Amino acid sequence: MNLIATPSLFSTGQHLQGKEIERISRRIKDLESIFSDKKAYAALDAERVVYEVESYLPVPNNTEGGLFYGITTIKPGTVGNEYFMTKGHFHSIRNRAEIYFTVSGEGMLLLMDEKRQTRAEKMTPGSVHYIHANTAHRTANTGDVDFIFSAVWPADAGHDYDTIARHGFSKILVKQNGTPTLIDRS
Ligand code: M6P
Ligand code: ZN
């Protein structure tokens, strides 16, 4: 297959091509559980796109030893003072790791271990991030333009969204005096 996947092509608005490509759009209406400010959330257009994920899935889901590749674009914006961000997940098979690579824009990677210790890494074009096993991960767009990063993860890792939907991360990333700040969740 022809896989178009270079950073320069993404920044010119092109997309992954091929039959093993899956495209997902996450809109405001799909993200009810993740944002803290429920009033600000309710005031936003439910159809507004927060982020899109294009994934290249060359082997069936759950293939042991296989790899998947994805490219995520998070739009700029906030819900209250919390930046637009992904749902975030642990891997269903907890001991599966992942790598993120920043293509363009600026963002933060939130990492939470199973003891609910949360920390953040700044993501800038070219930065590479290793997400250890047993670690929940979520990304946020902290800039004024699209934030684009790519990811590679094991095909059998799976996404456990439920744990995050129920308990969230222990910290949230908010804009304070114009600066991304990690604060304890109230
Ligand atoms: C990265 C990968 C994908 C993930 C996507 C969006 O591209 O980690 O597996 O789906 O980010 O994150 P989420 O699934 O948490 O919305
Ligand atoms: Zn993952």
Coordinates of N, CA and C and ligand atoms in Angstrom, one line a residue:
M1 N 0.8 -1.2 0.0 CA 0.0 0.0 0.0 C 0.9 1.2 0.0
N2 N 0.3 2.3 -0.4 CA 1.0 3.6 -0.3 C 0.6 4.3 1.0
L3 N 1.5 4.5 1.9 CA 1.2 5.1 3.1 C 1.9 6.5 3.1
I4 N 1.0 7.5 3.1 CA 1.6 8.9 3.2 C 1.6 9.3 4.6
A5 N 2.8 9.5 5.1 CA 2.9 9.7 6.6 C 4.1 10.6 7.0
T6 N 4.6 11.4 6.1 CA 5.7 12.3 6.5 C 5.1 13.5 7.2
P7 N 5.9 14.1 8.2 CA 5.4 15.3 8.8 C 5.1 16.4 7.9
S8 N 5.9 16.6 6.8 CA 5.6 17.7 5.9 C 4.3 17.6 5.2
L9 N 3.9 16.3 4.9 CA 2.6 16.1 4.2 C 1.5 16.4 5.2
F10 N 1.6 16.0 6.5 CA 0.6 16.3 7.4 C 0.4 17.8 7.6
S11 N 1.5 18.5 7.6 CA 1.3 20.0 7.9 C 0.7 20.7 6.6
T12 N 0.7 20.0 5.5 CA 0.0 20.6 4.3 C -1.4 20.0 4.2
G13 N -1.9 19.4 5.3 CA -3.3 19.0 5.3 C -3.6 17.7 4.6
Q14 N -2.6 16.9 4.3 CA -2.9 15.6 3.6 C -3.1 14.5 4.7
H15 N -3.6 13.4 4.2 CA -4.0 12.4 5.2 C -3.4 11.0 4.8
L16 N -3.4 10.1 5.8 CA -3.0 8.8 5.5 C -4.0 8.2 4.5
Q17 N -3.4 7.4 3.6 CA -4.2 6.8 2.5 C -4.1 5.3 2.6
G18 N -5.2 4.6 2.3 CA -5.1 3.1 2.3 C -6.2 2.4 3.0
K19 N -6.4 1.1 2.7 CA -7.6 0.5 3.2 C -7.5 0.1 4.7
E20 N -6.3 0.1 5.2 CA -6.2 -0.2 6.7 C -6.2 1.0 7.5
I21 N -6.7 2.1 7.0 CA -6.7 3.4 7.8 C -8.1 3.5 8.4
E22 N -8.1 3.9 9.7 CA -9.3 4.2 10.4 C -9.3 5.6 10.8
R23 N -10.4 6.3 10.7 CA -10.4 7.7 11.0 C -11.5 7.9 12.1
I24 N -11.1 8.6 13.2 CA -12.1 8.9 14.3 C -12.1 10.4 14.5
S25 N -13.3 11.0 14.7 CA -13.4 12.4 15.1 C -14.0 12.4 16.5
R26 N -13.4 13.1 17.4 CA -14.0 13.2 18.7 C -14.5 14.7 18.9
R27 N -15.8 14.8 19.1 CA -16.5 16.1 19.2 C -16.8 16.4 20.6
I28 N -17.2 17.7 20.9 CA -17.6 18.1 22.2 C -18.6 17.1 22.8
K29 N -19.5 16.7 22.1 CA -20.6 15.8 22.6 C -20.1 14.4 23.0
D30 N -18.9 14.0 22.5 CA -18.3 12.7 22.8 C -17.5 12.7 24.1
L31 N -17.3 13.9 24.7 CA -16.2 14.1 25.7 C -16.8 14.6 27.0
E32 N -18.0 14.2 27.3 CA -18.7 14.8 28.4 C -18.0 14.5 29.8
S33 N -17.4 13.3 29.9 CA -16.9 13.0 31.2 C -15.5 13.6 31.5
I34 N -14.8 14.1 30.5 CA -13.4 14.4 30.7 C -13.1 15.8 31.2
F35 N -14.0 16.8 30.9 CA -13.7 18.2 31.2 C -14.3 18.5 32.6
S36 N -13.6 19.3 33.4 CA -14.0 19.6 34.7 C -15.1 20.6 34.8
D37 N -15.1 21.6 33.9 CA -16.0 22.8 34.1 C -17.3 22.4 33.3
K38 N -18.3 21.8 34.0 CA -19.5 21.3 33.3 C -20.3 22.4 32.7
K39 N -20.3 23.6 33.3 CA -21.1 24.8 32.8 C -20.4 25.2 31.5
A40 N -19.1 25.4 31.5 CA -18.5 25.8 30.2 C -18.6 24.8 29.1
Y41 N -18.6 23.5 29.5 CA -18.8 22.4 28.6 C -20.2 22.5 27.9
A42 N -21.2 22.7 28.7 CA -22.6 22.8 28.2 C -22.8 24.0 27.3
A43 N -22.0 25.0 27.4 CA -22.2 26.2 26.6 C -21.5 26.0 25.2
L44 N -20.7 25.0 25.0 CA -20.0 24.9 23.7 C -20.9 24.1 22.7
D45 N -20.6 24.4 21.4 CA -21.3 23.7 20.3 C -21.0 22.2 20.4
A46 N -22.0 21.4 20.6 CA -21.8 19.9 20.8 C -21.1 19.3 19.6
E47 N -21.3 19.9 18.4 CA -20.7 19.3 17.2 C -19.3 19.7 16.9
R48 N -18.8 20.6 17.7 CA -17.4 21.1 17.5 C -16.4 20.0 17.6
V49 N -15.5 19.9 16.6 CA -14.5 18.8 16.7 C -13.4 19.2 17.6
V50 N -13.0 18.4 18.6 CA -11.9 18.6 19.5 C -10.6 18.0 19.0
Y51 N -10.7 16.7 18.5 CA -9.6 16.1 17.9 C -9.9 15.0 16.9
E52 N -9.0 14.7 16.1 CA -9.2 13.6 15.1 C -8.0 12.7 15.2
V53 N -8.2 11.4 15.0 CA -7.2 10.4 15.0 C -7.3 9.6 13.7
E54 N -6.2 9.5 13.0 CA -6.1 8.6 11.8 C -5.1 7.5 12.2
S55 N -5.6 6.3 12.1 CA -4.7 5.1 12.5 C -4.4 4.2 11.4
Y56 N -3.2 3.7 11.3 CA -2.8 2.7 10.3 C -2.8 1.4 11.0
L57 N -3.7 0.5 10.7 CA -3.8 -0.8 11.4 C -3.5 -1.9 10.4
P58 N -2.2 -2.2 10.2 CA -1.9 -3.2 9.2 C -2.1 -4.6 9.6
V59 N -2.4 -4.9 10.9 CA -2.7 -6.2 11.3 C -4.0 -6.2 12.1
P60 N -4.7 -7.3 12.3 CA -5.9 -7.3 13.1 C -5.7 -6.9 14.5
N61 N -6.7 -6.2 15.1 CA -6.7 -5.8 16.5 C -6.3 -7.0 17.3
N62 N -5.5 -6.7 18.4 CA -5.1 -7.8 19.3 C -4.0 -8.7 18.8
T63 N -3.4 -8.4 17.6 CA -2.3 -9.3 17.1 C -1.1 -9.2 18.0
E64 N -0.7 -10.2 18.7 CA 0.4 -10.2 19.6 C 1.7 -10.0 18.7
G65 N 2.5 -9.0 19.0 CA 3.7 -8.7 18.3 C 3.5 -7.7 17.2
G66 N 2.3 -7.4 16.9 CA 2.0 -6.4 15.8 C 2.1 -5.0 16.4
L67 N 2.2 -4.0 15.4 CA 2.2 -2.6 15.8 C 1.2 -1.8 15.1
F68 N 0.7 -0.7 15.7 CA -0.2 0.2 15.0 C 0.5 1.6 15.0
Y69 N 0.1 2.4 14.1 CA 0.6 3.8 14.0 C -0.6 4.7 13.9
G70 N -0.5 5.9 14.6 CA -1.6 6.8 14.6 C -1.1 8.2 14.5
I71 N -1.9 9.1 13.9 CA -1.6 10.5 14.0 C -2.8 11.3 14.5
T72 N -2.6 12.0 15.5 CA -3.7 12.7 16.2 C -3.5 14.2 16.0
T73 N -4.6 14.9 15.7 CA -4.6 16.3 15.5 C -5.6 16.9 16.6
I74 N -5.1 17.7 17.5 CA -6.0 18.3 18.5 C -6.2 19.8 18.1
K75 N -7.4 20.2 18.0 CA -7.7 21.6 17.7 C -7.3 22.5 18.9
P76 N -7.0 23.8 18.6 CA -6.8 24.7 19.7 C -8.2 25.0 20.4
G77 N -8.2 25.2 21.7 CA -9.4 25.6 22.4 C -9.3 25.2 23.8
T78 N -10.3 25.7 24.6 CA -10.4 25.4 26.0 C -11.9 25.1 26.3
V79 N -12.1 24.4 27.4 CA -13.4 24.3 28.0 C -13.2 24.9 29.4
G80 N -13.8 26.1 29.6 CA -13.4 26.9 30.8 C -11.9 27.2 30.6
N81 N -11.1 26.9 31.6 CA -9.7 27.1 31.5 C -8.9 25.9 31.2
E82 N -9.6 24.8 30.9 CA -8.9 23.5 30.6 C -8.7 23.3 29.1
Y83 N -7.5 23.0 28.7 CA -7.2 22.9 27.3 C -7.9 21.7 26.6
F84 N -8.2 21.8 25.3 CA -8.8 20.7 24.6 C -7.8 19.6 24.7
M85 N -8.3 18.4 24.9 CA -7.4 17.2 25.2 C -8.1 15.9 24.7
T86 N -7.3 14.9 24.7 CA -7.8 13.6 24.3 C -8.5 12.9 25.5
K87 N -9.3 11.9 25.3 CA -10.0 11.1 26.4 C -9.0 10.6 27.3
G88 N -7.9 10.1 26.8 CA -6.9 9.5 27.7 C -7.2 8.0 28.0
H89 N -6.2 7.2 28.2 CA -6.5 5.8 28.5 C -5.3 5.1 29.1
F90 N -5.6 4.0 29.8 CA -4.6 3.0 30.1 C -4.7 2.0 29.0
H91 N -3.7 1.2 28.8 CA -3.8 0.1 27.8 C -4.6 -1.1 28.5
S92 N -5.4 -1.7 27.8 CA -6.2 -2.8 28.4 C -5.2 -3.9 28.9
I93 N -4.2 -4.2 28.1 CA -3.1 -5.0 28.6 C -2.1 -4.0 29.2
R94 N -2.1 -3.9 30.5 CA -1.4 -2.8 31.2 C 0.1 -2.7 30.9
N95 N 0.7 -3.9 30.6 CA 2.2 -3.8 30.5 C 2.6 -3.4 29.1
R96 N 1.8 -2.8 28.3 CA 2.1 -2.4 26.9 C 2.5 -0.9 26.9
A97 N 3.7 -0.6 26.3 CA 4.2 0.7 26.3 C 3.8 1.4 24.9
E98 N 4.3 2.6 24.7 CA 3.9 3.4 23.5 C 4.9 4.5 23.3
I99 N 5.1 4.9 22.0 CA 5.9 6.1 21.8 C 5.1 7.2 21.1
Y100 N 5.3 8.4 21.5 CA 4.7 9.6 20.8 C 5.8 10.4 20.3
F101 N 5.5 11.0 19.1 CA 6.5 11.9 18.4 C 5.7 13.1 18.0
T102 N 6.2 14.3 18.4 CA 5.5 15.5 18.1 C 5.8 16.0 16.6
V103 N 4.8 16.3 15.9 CA 4.9 16.7 14.5 C 4.9 18.3 14.4
S104 N 3.8 18.9 14.9 CA 3.7 20.3 14.9 C 2.8 20.9 16.0
G105 N 3.0 22.2 16.3 CA 2.2 22.8 17.3 C 2.8 22.5 18.7
E106 N 2.1 22.9 19.7 CA 2.7 22.6 21.0 C 1.6 22.0 22.0
G107 N 2.1 21.1 22.8 CA 1.1 20.5 23.7 C 1.8 19.9 24.9
M108 N 1.0 19.2 25.7 CA 1.6 18.5 26.9 C 1.1 17.1 26.9
L109 N 1.9 16.2 27.4 CA 1.5 14.8 27.6 C 1.4 14.6 29.1
L110 N 0.2 14.2 29.5 CA -0.1 13.9 30.9 C 0.1 12.4 31.1
L111 N 0.9 12.0 32.1 CA 1.2 10.6 32.4 C 0.8 10.3 33.8
M112 N 0.0 9.2 34.0 CA -0.4 8.9 35.4 C -0.2 7.4 35.6
D113 N 0.5 7.1 36.7 CA 0.8 5.7 37.0 C -0.4 5.1 37.8
E114 N -0.3 3.8 38.1 CA -1.4 3.1 38.7 C -1.6 3.6 40.2
K115 N -0.6 4.3 40.7 CA -0.9 4.9 42.1 C -1.5 6.3 42.0
R116 N -1.8 6.7 40.7 CA -2.5 7.9 40.4 C -1.5 9.1 40.6
Q117 N -0.2 8.9 40.5 CA 0.8 10.0 40.4 C 0.8 10.5 39.0
T118 N 0.5 11.8 38.8 CA 0.4 12.4 37.5 C 1.6 13.4 37.3
R119 N 2.2 13.3 36.1 CA 3.2 14.3 35.7 C 2.9 14.7 34.3
A120 N 3.6 15.7 33.8 CA 3.4 16.2 32.4 C 4.8 16.4 31.7
E121 N 4.8 16.1 30.4 CA 6.0 16.4 29.6 C 5.5 17.3 28.5
K122 N 6.4 18.3 28.2 CA 6.1 19.3 27.2 C 6.3 18.6 25.8
M123 N 5.4 18.9 24.9 CA 5.6 18.3 23.5 C 5.8 19.4 22.5
T124 N 7.0 19.4 21.9 CA 7.3 20.4 20.9 C 7.8 19.7 19.6
P125 N 7.7 20.3 18.4 CA 8.0 19.6 17.2 C 9.3 18.8 17.3
G126 N 9.3 17.6 17.0 CA 10.5 16.7 17.0 C 10.7 16.0 18.3
S127 N 9.9 16.3 19.4 CA 10.2 15.7 20.7 C 9.6 14.2 20.6
V128 N 10.3 13.3 21.3 CA 10.0 11.9 21.3 C 9.7 11.6 22.8
H129 N 8.6 10.9 23.0 CA 8.1 10.6 24.4 C 7.8 9.1 24.5
Y130 N 8.5 8.5 25.5 CA 8.3 7.1 25.8 C 7.3 6.9 26.9
I131 N 6.2 6.3 26.6 CA 5.1 6.1 27.6 C 5.3 4.7 28.2
H132 N 5.7 4.6 29.4 CA 6.0 3.3 30.0 C 4.8 2.5 30.2
A133 N 5.0 1.2 30.4 CA 3.9 0.3 30.7 C 3.1 0.8 32.0
N134 N 1.9 0.4 32.1 CA 1.1 0.7 33.3 C 0.9 2.2 33.5
T135 N 0.9 2.9 32.5 CA 0.8 4.4 32.6 C -0.3 4.9 31.7
A136 N -1.3 5.6 32.3 CA -2.3 6.3 31.5 C -1.7 7.5 30.8
H137 N -2.2 7.8 29.6 CA -1.7 8.9 28.8 C -2.8 9.7 28.2
R138 N -2.6 11.0 28.2 CA -3.5 11.9 27.6 C -2.7 13.1 27.1
T139 N -3.2 13.7 26.0 CA -2.5 14.9 25.4 C -3.4 16.1 25.3
A140 N -2.8 17.2 25.4 CA -3.6 18.5 25.4 C -2.9 19.5 24.4
N141 N -3.7 20.2 23.7 CA -3.2 21.3 22.9 C -3.0 22.6 23.7
T142 N -1.8 23.0 23.9 CA -1.6 24.2 24.8 C -1.3 25.5 23.9
G143 N -1.4 25.3 22.6 CA -1.1 26.4 21.7 C -2.3 27.0 21.0
D144 N -2.1 27.9 20.0 CA -3.2 28.5 19.3 C -3.4 27.9 17.9
V145 N -2.7 26.9 17.6 CA -2.9 26.2 16.2 C -3.0 24.7 16.5
D146 N -3.4 24.0 15.4 CA -3.5 22.5 15.5 C -2.2 22.0 16.2
F147 N -2.4 21.0 17.1 CA -1.3 20.3 17.7 C -1.4 18.9 17.1
I148 N -0.3 18.5 16.5 CA -0.2 17.2 15.7 C 0.9 16.3 16.3
F149 N 0.6 15.1 16.6 CA 1.6 14.1 17.0 C 1.3 12.8 16.5
S150 N 2.4 12.0 16.3 CA 2.2 10.6 15.9 C 2.5 9.6 17.0
A151 N 2.0 8.4 16.9 CA 2.1 7.4 18.0 C 2.3 6.0 17.4
V152 N 3.1 5.2 18.1 CA 3.2 3.8 17.7 C 3.0 3.0 19.0
W153 N 2.1 2.0 18.9 CA 1.7 1.2 20.0 C 1.5 -0.3 19.6
P154 N 1.6 -1.2 20.6 CA 1.4 -2.6 20.2 C 0.0 -2.9 19.8
A155 N -0.2 -3.7 18.8 CA -1.5 -4.0 18.3 C -2.4 -4.7 19.3
D156 N -1.8 -5.3 20.3 CA -2.7 -6.0 21.3 C -2.8 -5.2 22.6
A157 N -2.4 -3.9 22.6 CA -2.5 -3.1 23.8 C -3.9 -2.8 24.2
G158 N -4.8 -2.4 23.3 CA -6.2 -2.1 23.6 C -6.3 -0.8 24.3
H159 N -7.5 -0.2 24.4 CA -7.7 1.1 25.1 C -8.7 0.8 26.2
D160 N -8.2 1.1 27.4 CA -9.1 1.1 28.6 C -9.5 2.5 28.9
Y161 N -10.7 2.9 28.3 CA -11.2 4.3 28.5 C -12.0 4.4 29.8
D162 N -12.5 3.2 30.2 CA -13.5 3.2 31.3 C -12.9 3.7 32.6
T163 N -11.7 3.3 32.9 CA -11.0 3.7 34.2 C -10.9 5.2 34.3
I164 N -10.5 5.8 33.1 CA -10.4 7.3 33.1 C -11.7 7.9 33.1
A165 N -12.7 7.4 32.4 CA -14.0 8.0 32.5 C -14.6 8.0 33.9
R166 N -14.3 7.0 34.7 CA -14.8 6.9 36.0 C -14.0 7.7 37.0
H167 N -12.7 7.7 36.9 CA -11.9 8.3 38.0 C -11.1 9.5 37.5
G168 N -11.0 9.7 36.2 CA -10.2 10.8 35.6 C -8.7 10.6 35.9
F169 N -7.9 11.7 35.6 CA -6.6 11.8 36.0 C -6.6 12.5 37.4
S170 N -5.5 12.4 38.2 CA -5.5 13.1 39.5 C -5.2 14.6 39.3
K171 N -4.7 15.0 38.2 CA -4.4 16.4 37.9 C -5.0 16.8 36.6
I172 N -5.3 18.1 36.5 CA -5.8 18.6 35.2 C -4.9 19.7 34.7
L173 N -4.9 20.0 33.4 CA -4.0 21.0 32.8 C -4.8 22.2 32.4
V174 N -4.6 23.3 33.1 CA -5.3 24.5 32.9 C -4.5 25.7 32.5
K175 N -5.1 26.7 31.9 CA -4.4 27.9 31.5 C -4.5 28.8 32.6
Q176 N -3.4 29.2 33.2 CA -3.3 30.1 34.4 C -2.4 31.2 34.0
N177 N -2.9 32.5 33.9 CA -2.1 33.6 33.5 C -1.4 33.3 32.1
G178 N -2.2 32.6 31.3 CA -1.6 32.3 29.9 C -0.7 31.2 29.9
T179 N -0.4 30.5 31.0 CA 0.6 29.4 31.0 C 0.0 28.1 31.4
P180 N 0.3 27.0 30.7 CA -0.2 25.7 31.0 C 0.3 25.3 32.4
T181 N -0.6 25.0 33.3 CA -0.3 24.7 34.7 C -1.0 23.4 35.1
L182 N -0.3 22.5 35.7 CA -0.9 21.2 36.2 C -1.3 21.4 37.6
I183 N -2.6 21.2 37.8 CA -3.1 21.4 39.2 C -3.9 20.2 39.7
D184 N -4.0 20.0 41.0 CA -4.8 18.9 41.6 C -6.2 19.2 41.2
R185 N -6.9 18.1 40.9 CA -8.3 18.2 40.6 C -9.1 18.4 41.8
S186 N -10.0 19.4 41.8 CA -10.8 19.7 43.0 C -12.0 18.8 43.1
Ligands
M6P1 C1 -2.6 8.4 20.0 C2 -2.6 6.9 20.4 C3 -4.0 6.3 20.0 C4 -5.1 7.1 20.6 C5 -5.0 8.6 20.3 C6 -6.0 9.5 21.0 O1 -2.7 8.5 18.7 O2 -2.4 6.7 21.8 O3 -4.0 5.0 20.4 O4 -6.4 6.6 20.3 O5 -3.7 9.1 20.7 O6 -6.1 9.3 22.3 P1 -7.4 8.7 23.0 O7 -7.6 7.3 22.4 O8 -7.1 8.6 24.5 O9 -8.5 9.6 22.7
ZN2 ZN -2.1 4.3 24.2

